[in-house]
Tab-separated table of C-alpha atoms in Angstrom:
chain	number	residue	atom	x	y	z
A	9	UNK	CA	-1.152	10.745	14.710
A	10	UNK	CA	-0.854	8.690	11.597
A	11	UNK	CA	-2.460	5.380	11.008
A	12	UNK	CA	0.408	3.420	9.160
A	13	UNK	CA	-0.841	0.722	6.644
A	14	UNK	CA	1.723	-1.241	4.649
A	15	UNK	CA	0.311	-2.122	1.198
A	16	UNK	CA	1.844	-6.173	0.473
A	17	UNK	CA	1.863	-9.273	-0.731
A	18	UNK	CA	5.149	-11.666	-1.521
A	19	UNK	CA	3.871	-11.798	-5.143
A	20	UNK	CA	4.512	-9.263	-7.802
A	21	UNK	CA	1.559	-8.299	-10.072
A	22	UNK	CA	-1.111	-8.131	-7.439
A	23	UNK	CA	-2.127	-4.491	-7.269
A	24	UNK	CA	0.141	-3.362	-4.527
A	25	UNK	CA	0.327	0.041	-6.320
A	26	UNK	CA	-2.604	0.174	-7.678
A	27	UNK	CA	-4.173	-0.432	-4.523
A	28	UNK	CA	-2.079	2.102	-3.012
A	29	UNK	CA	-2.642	4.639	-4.983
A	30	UNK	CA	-6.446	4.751	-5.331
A	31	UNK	CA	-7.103	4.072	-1.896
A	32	UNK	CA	-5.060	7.156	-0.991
A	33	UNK	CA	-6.940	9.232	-3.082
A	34	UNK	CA	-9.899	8.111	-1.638
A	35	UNK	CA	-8.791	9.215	2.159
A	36	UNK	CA	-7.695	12.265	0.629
A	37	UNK	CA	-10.995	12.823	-1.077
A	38	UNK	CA	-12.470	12.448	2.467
A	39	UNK	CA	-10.238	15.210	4.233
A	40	UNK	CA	-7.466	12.404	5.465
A	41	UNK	CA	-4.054	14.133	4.818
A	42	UNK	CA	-2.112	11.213	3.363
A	43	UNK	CA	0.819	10.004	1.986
A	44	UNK	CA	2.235	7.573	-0.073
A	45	UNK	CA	5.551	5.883	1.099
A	46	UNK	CA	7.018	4.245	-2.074
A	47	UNK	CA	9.254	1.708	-0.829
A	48	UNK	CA	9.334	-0.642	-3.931
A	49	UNK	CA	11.806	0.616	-6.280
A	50	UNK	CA	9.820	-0.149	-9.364
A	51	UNK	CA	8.703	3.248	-8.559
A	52	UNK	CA	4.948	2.216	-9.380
A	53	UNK	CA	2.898	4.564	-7.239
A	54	UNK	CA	5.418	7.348	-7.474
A	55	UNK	CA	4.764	6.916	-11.417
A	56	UNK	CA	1.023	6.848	-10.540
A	57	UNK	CA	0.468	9.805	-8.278
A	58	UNK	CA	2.095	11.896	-11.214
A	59	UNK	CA	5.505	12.376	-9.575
A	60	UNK	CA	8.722	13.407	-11.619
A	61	UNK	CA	12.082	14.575	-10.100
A	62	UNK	CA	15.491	13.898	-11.780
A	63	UNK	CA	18.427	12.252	-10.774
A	64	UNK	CA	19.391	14.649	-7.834
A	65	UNK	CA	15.647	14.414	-6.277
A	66	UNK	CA	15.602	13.378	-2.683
A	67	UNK	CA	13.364	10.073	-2.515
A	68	UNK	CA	12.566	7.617	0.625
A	69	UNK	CA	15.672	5.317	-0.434
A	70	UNK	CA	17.834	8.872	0.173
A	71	UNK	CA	17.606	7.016	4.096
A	72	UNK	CA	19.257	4.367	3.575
A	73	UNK	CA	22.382	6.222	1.489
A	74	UNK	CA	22.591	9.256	3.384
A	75	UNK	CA	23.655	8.733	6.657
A	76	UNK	CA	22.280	12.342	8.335
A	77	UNK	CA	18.781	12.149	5.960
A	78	UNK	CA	16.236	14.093	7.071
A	79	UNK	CA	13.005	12.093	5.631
A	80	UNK	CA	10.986	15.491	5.598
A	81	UNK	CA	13.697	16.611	2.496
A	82	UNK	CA	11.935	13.530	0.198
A	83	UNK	CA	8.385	14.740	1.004
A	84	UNK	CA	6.598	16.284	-1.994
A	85	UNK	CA	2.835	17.530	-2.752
A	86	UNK	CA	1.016	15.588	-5.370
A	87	UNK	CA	-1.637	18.153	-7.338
A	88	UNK	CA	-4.321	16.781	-5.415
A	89	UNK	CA	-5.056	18.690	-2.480
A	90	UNK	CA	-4.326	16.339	0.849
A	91	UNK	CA	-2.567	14.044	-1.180
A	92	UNK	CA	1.517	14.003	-0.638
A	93	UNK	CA	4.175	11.473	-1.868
A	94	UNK	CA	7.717	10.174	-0.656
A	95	UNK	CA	9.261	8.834	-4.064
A	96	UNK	CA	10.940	5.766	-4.560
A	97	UNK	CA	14.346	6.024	-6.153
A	98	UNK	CA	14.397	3.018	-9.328
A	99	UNK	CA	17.882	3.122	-9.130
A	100	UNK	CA	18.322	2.125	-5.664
A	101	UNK	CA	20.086	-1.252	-4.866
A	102	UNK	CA	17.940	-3.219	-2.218
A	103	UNK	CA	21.458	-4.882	-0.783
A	104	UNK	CA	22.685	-1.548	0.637
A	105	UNK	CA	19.811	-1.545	2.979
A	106	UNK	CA	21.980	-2.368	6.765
A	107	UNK	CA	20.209	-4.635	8.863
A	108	UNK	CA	19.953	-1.455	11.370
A	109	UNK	CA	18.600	1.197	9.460
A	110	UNK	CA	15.068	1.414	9.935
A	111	UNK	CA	12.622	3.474	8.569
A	112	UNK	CA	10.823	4.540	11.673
A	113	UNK	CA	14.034	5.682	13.196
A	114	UNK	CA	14.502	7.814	10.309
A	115	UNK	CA	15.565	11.538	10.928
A	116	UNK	CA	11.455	13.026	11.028
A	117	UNK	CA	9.985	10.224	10.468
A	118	UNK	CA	8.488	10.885	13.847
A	119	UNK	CA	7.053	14.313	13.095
A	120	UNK	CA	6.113	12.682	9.372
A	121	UNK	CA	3.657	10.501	11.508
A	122	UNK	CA	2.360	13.508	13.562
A	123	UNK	CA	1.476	15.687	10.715
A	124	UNK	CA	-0.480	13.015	8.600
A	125	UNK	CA	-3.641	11.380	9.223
A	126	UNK	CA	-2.726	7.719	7.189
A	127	UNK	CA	0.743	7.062	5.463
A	128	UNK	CA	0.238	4.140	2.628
A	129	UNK	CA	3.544	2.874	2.014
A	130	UNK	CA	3.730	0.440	-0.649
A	131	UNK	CA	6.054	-2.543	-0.352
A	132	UNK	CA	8.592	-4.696	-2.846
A	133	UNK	CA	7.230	-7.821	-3.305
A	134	UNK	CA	10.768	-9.484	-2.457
A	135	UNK	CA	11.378	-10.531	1.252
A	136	UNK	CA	14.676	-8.332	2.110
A	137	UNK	CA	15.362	-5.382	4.318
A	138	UNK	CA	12.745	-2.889	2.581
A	139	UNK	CA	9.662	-4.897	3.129
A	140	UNK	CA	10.865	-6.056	6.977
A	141	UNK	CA	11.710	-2.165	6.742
A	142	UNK	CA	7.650	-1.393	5.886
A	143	UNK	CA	6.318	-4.223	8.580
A	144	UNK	CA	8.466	-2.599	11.315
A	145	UNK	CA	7.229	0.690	10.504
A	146	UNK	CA	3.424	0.275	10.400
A	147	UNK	CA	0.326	-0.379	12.563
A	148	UNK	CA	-1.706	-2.061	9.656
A	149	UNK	CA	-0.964	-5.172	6.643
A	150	UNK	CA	-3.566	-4.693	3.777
A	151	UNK	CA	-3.288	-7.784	1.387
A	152	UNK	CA	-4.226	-7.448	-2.515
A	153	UNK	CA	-4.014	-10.727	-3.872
A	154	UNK	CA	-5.516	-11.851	-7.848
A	155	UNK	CA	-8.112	-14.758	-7.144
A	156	UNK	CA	-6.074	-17.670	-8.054
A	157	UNK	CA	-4.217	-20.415	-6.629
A	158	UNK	CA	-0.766	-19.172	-6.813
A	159	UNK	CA	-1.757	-15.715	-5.207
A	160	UNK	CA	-3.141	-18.096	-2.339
A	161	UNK	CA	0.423	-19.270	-1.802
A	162	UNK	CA	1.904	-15.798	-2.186
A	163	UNK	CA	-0.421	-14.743	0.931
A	164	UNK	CA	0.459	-18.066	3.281
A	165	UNK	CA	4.577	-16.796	2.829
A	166	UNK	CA	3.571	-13.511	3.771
A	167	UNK	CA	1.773	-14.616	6.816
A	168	UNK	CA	4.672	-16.227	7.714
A	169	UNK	CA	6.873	-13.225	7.756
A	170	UNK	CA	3.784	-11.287	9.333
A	171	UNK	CA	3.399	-13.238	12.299
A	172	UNK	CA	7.529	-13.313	12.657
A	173	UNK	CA	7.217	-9.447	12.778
A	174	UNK	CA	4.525	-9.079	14.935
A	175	UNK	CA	5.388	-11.492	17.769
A	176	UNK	CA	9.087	-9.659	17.583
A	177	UNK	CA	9.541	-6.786	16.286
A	178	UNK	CA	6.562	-4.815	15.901
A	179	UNK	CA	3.827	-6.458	18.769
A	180	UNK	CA	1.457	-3.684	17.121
A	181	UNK	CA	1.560	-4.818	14.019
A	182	UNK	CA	-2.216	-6.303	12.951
A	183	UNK	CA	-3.578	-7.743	9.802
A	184	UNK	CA	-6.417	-4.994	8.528
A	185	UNK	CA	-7.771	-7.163	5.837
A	186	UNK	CA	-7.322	-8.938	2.217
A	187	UNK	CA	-8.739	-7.354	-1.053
A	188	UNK	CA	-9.527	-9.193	-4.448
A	189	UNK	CA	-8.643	-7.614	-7.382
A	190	UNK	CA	-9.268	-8.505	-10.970
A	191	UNK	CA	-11.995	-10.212	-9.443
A	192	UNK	CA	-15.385	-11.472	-11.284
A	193	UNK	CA	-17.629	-13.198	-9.260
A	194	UNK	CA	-19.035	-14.921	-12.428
A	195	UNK	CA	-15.919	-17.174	-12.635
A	196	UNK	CA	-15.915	-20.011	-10.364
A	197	UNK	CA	-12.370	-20.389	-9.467
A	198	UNK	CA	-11.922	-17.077	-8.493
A	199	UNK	CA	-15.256	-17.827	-6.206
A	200	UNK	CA	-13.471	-20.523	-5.154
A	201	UNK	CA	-10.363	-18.961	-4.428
A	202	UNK	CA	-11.688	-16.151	-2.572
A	203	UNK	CA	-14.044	-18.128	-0.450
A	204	UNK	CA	-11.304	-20.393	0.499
A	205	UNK	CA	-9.276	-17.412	1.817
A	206	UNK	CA	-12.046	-16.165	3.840
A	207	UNK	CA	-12.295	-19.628	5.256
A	208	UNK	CA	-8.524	-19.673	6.138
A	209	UNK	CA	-8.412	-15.948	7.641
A	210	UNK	CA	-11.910	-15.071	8.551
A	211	UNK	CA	-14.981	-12.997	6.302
A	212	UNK	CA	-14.708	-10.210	8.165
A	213	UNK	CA	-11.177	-9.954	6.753
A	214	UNK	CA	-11.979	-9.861	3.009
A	215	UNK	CA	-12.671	-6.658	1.706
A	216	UNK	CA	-15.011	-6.401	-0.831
A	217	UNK	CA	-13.600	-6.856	-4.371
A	218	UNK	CA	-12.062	-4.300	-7.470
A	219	UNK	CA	-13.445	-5.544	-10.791
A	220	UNK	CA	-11.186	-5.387	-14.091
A	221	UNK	CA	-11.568	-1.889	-15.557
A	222	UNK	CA	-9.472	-1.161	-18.273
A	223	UNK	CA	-9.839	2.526	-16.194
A	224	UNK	CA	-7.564	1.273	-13.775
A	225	UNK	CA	-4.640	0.878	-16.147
A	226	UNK	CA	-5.626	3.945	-18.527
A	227	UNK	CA	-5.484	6.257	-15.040
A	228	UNK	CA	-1.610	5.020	-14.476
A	229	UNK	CA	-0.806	5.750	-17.843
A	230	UNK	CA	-2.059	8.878	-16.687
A	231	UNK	CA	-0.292	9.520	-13.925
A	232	UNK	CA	-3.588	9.934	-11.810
A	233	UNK	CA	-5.471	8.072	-9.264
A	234	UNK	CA	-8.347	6.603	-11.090
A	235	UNK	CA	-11.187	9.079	-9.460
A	236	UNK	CA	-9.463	11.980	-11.123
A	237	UNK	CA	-9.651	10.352	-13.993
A	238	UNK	CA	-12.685	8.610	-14.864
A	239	UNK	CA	-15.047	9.111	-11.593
A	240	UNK	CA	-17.550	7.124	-12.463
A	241	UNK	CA	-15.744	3.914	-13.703
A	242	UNK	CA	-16.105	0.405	-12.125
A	243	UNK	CA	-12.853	0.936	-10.359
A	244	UNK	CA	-13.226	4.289	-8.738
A	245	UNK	CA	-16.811	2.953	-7.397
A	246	UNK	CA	-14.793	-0.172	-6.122
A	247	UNK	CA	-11.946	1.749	-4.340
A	248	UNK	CA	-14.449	4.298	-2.909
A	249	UNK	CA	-16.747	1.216	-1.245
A	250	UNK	CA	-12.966	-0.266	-0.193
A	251	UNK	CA	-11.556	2.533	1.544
A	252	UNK	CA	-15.068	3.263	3.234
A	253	UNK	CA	-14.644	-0.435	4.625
A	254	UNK	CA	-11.195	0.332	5.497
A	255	UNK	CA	-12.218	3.653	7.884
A	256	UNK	CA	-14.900	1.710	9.179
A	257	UNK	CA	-12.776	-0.953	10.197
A	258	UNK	CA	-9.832	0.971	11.741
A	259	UNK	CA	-12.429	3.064	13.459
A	260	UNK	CA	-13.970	-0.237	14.785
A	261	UNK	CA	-10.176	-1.490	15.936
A	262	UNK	CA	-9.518	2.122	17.542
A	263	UNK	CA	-12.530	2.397	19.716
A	264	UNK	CA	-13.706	5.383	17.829
């Protein structure tokens, strides 16, 4: 059964996608049959994992406008073997999402989670029906934030709706860990700012770091996760050491 991680943070610009991308290229590299959920209609990891359909391809937001949707109809391979997708539609208006329409009730969304191994779904950074949607659905919260102050206040508003959904909605729901990005250890406010959020949550919940590599943007302007595209780039080693924290640690929660 898939492990369900919800790639978030309240603020835009933090390497949600990104994140969500790489790191699902990285299970995949391992054998993990994933896929990306792409919730945020900026359509940023669908863009990323080399995904194009046309106006009449089915996408996840096909859920929310379709009463009788069956998910498994918006479920696509990338061309990377393990490695599926579930496209966000950029046209999709966030207000037509009902207050009861859930994504884990979803018409096979159950057998969705039986078939894969982890399902990424990345997240708007707004707080409206779509992310609640994401929380609901998942076992896991993985945090990117950029190592400055205002990123520190982007994470305490997010805890905020965390804890909401955890203690009432989703009791499962757990807080997997918080990853710099853009980070460089030389500069002493980001230092500052990630040591201060390891104080506040824990150091066992900061992930280690993804440096700036001008790799990371030239892969999503190539449609590819950055290991397919320049394998030996600061950024690929970064997201290879990150997801290789992130097995160990789910391991370590599961008991395996």
């Amino acid at each position: 059964m898939a492990k369900v991680i919800s790639i978030t943070n309240r603020k835009g610009g933090t390497g949600k996608s990104t994140t969500t991308v790489n790191l699902s290229a990285e299970f995949a590299i391992r054998g993990k049959k994933t896929l990306v959920i792409d919730l945020d209609t900026q359509a940023h990891a669908t863009l990323g994992l080399g995904f194009r359909g046309n106006k009449d391809t089915p996408t996840v937001h096909s859920l929310f406008l379709e009463p009788e949707f069956i998910l498994s109809k918006a479920l696509f391979k990338t061309k990377w073997d393990n490695l599926f997708i579930m496209p966000a539609n950029p046209l999709f208006e966030h207000g037509r999402v009902s207050n009861n329409k859930l994504l884990k009730e979803g018409l096979g969304f159950s057998g969705i989670i039986e078939e894969f191994d982890f399902i990424l779904i990345d997240t708007p950074p707004s707080l409206d029906s779509l992310l609640l949607n994401a929380l609901v659905s998942s076992d896991y919260v993985l945090v990117p934030f950029l190592p400055h102050f205002l990123s520190t206040e982007g994470i305490r508003s997010l805890a905020r709706v965390f804890f909401k959904i955890a203690t009432t909605e989703n009791p499962s729901l757990k807080l997997l860990g918080l990853v710099p990005v853009m980070i460089n250890q030389r500069i002493q406010q980001h230092k500052k700012v990630t040591e201060n959020i390891s104080n506040q949550f824990g150091k066992n919940k900061v992930f280690s770091g993804i440096r700036t590599d001008i790799k990371l943007v030239e892969a999503f302007e190539n449609h590819s996760p950055v290991k397919f595209y320049s394998p030996y780039s600061r950024g690929a080693i970064d997201y290879e050491i990150l997801a290789d924290e992130v097995l160990r640690e789910i391991l370590r929660r599961e008991g395996n």
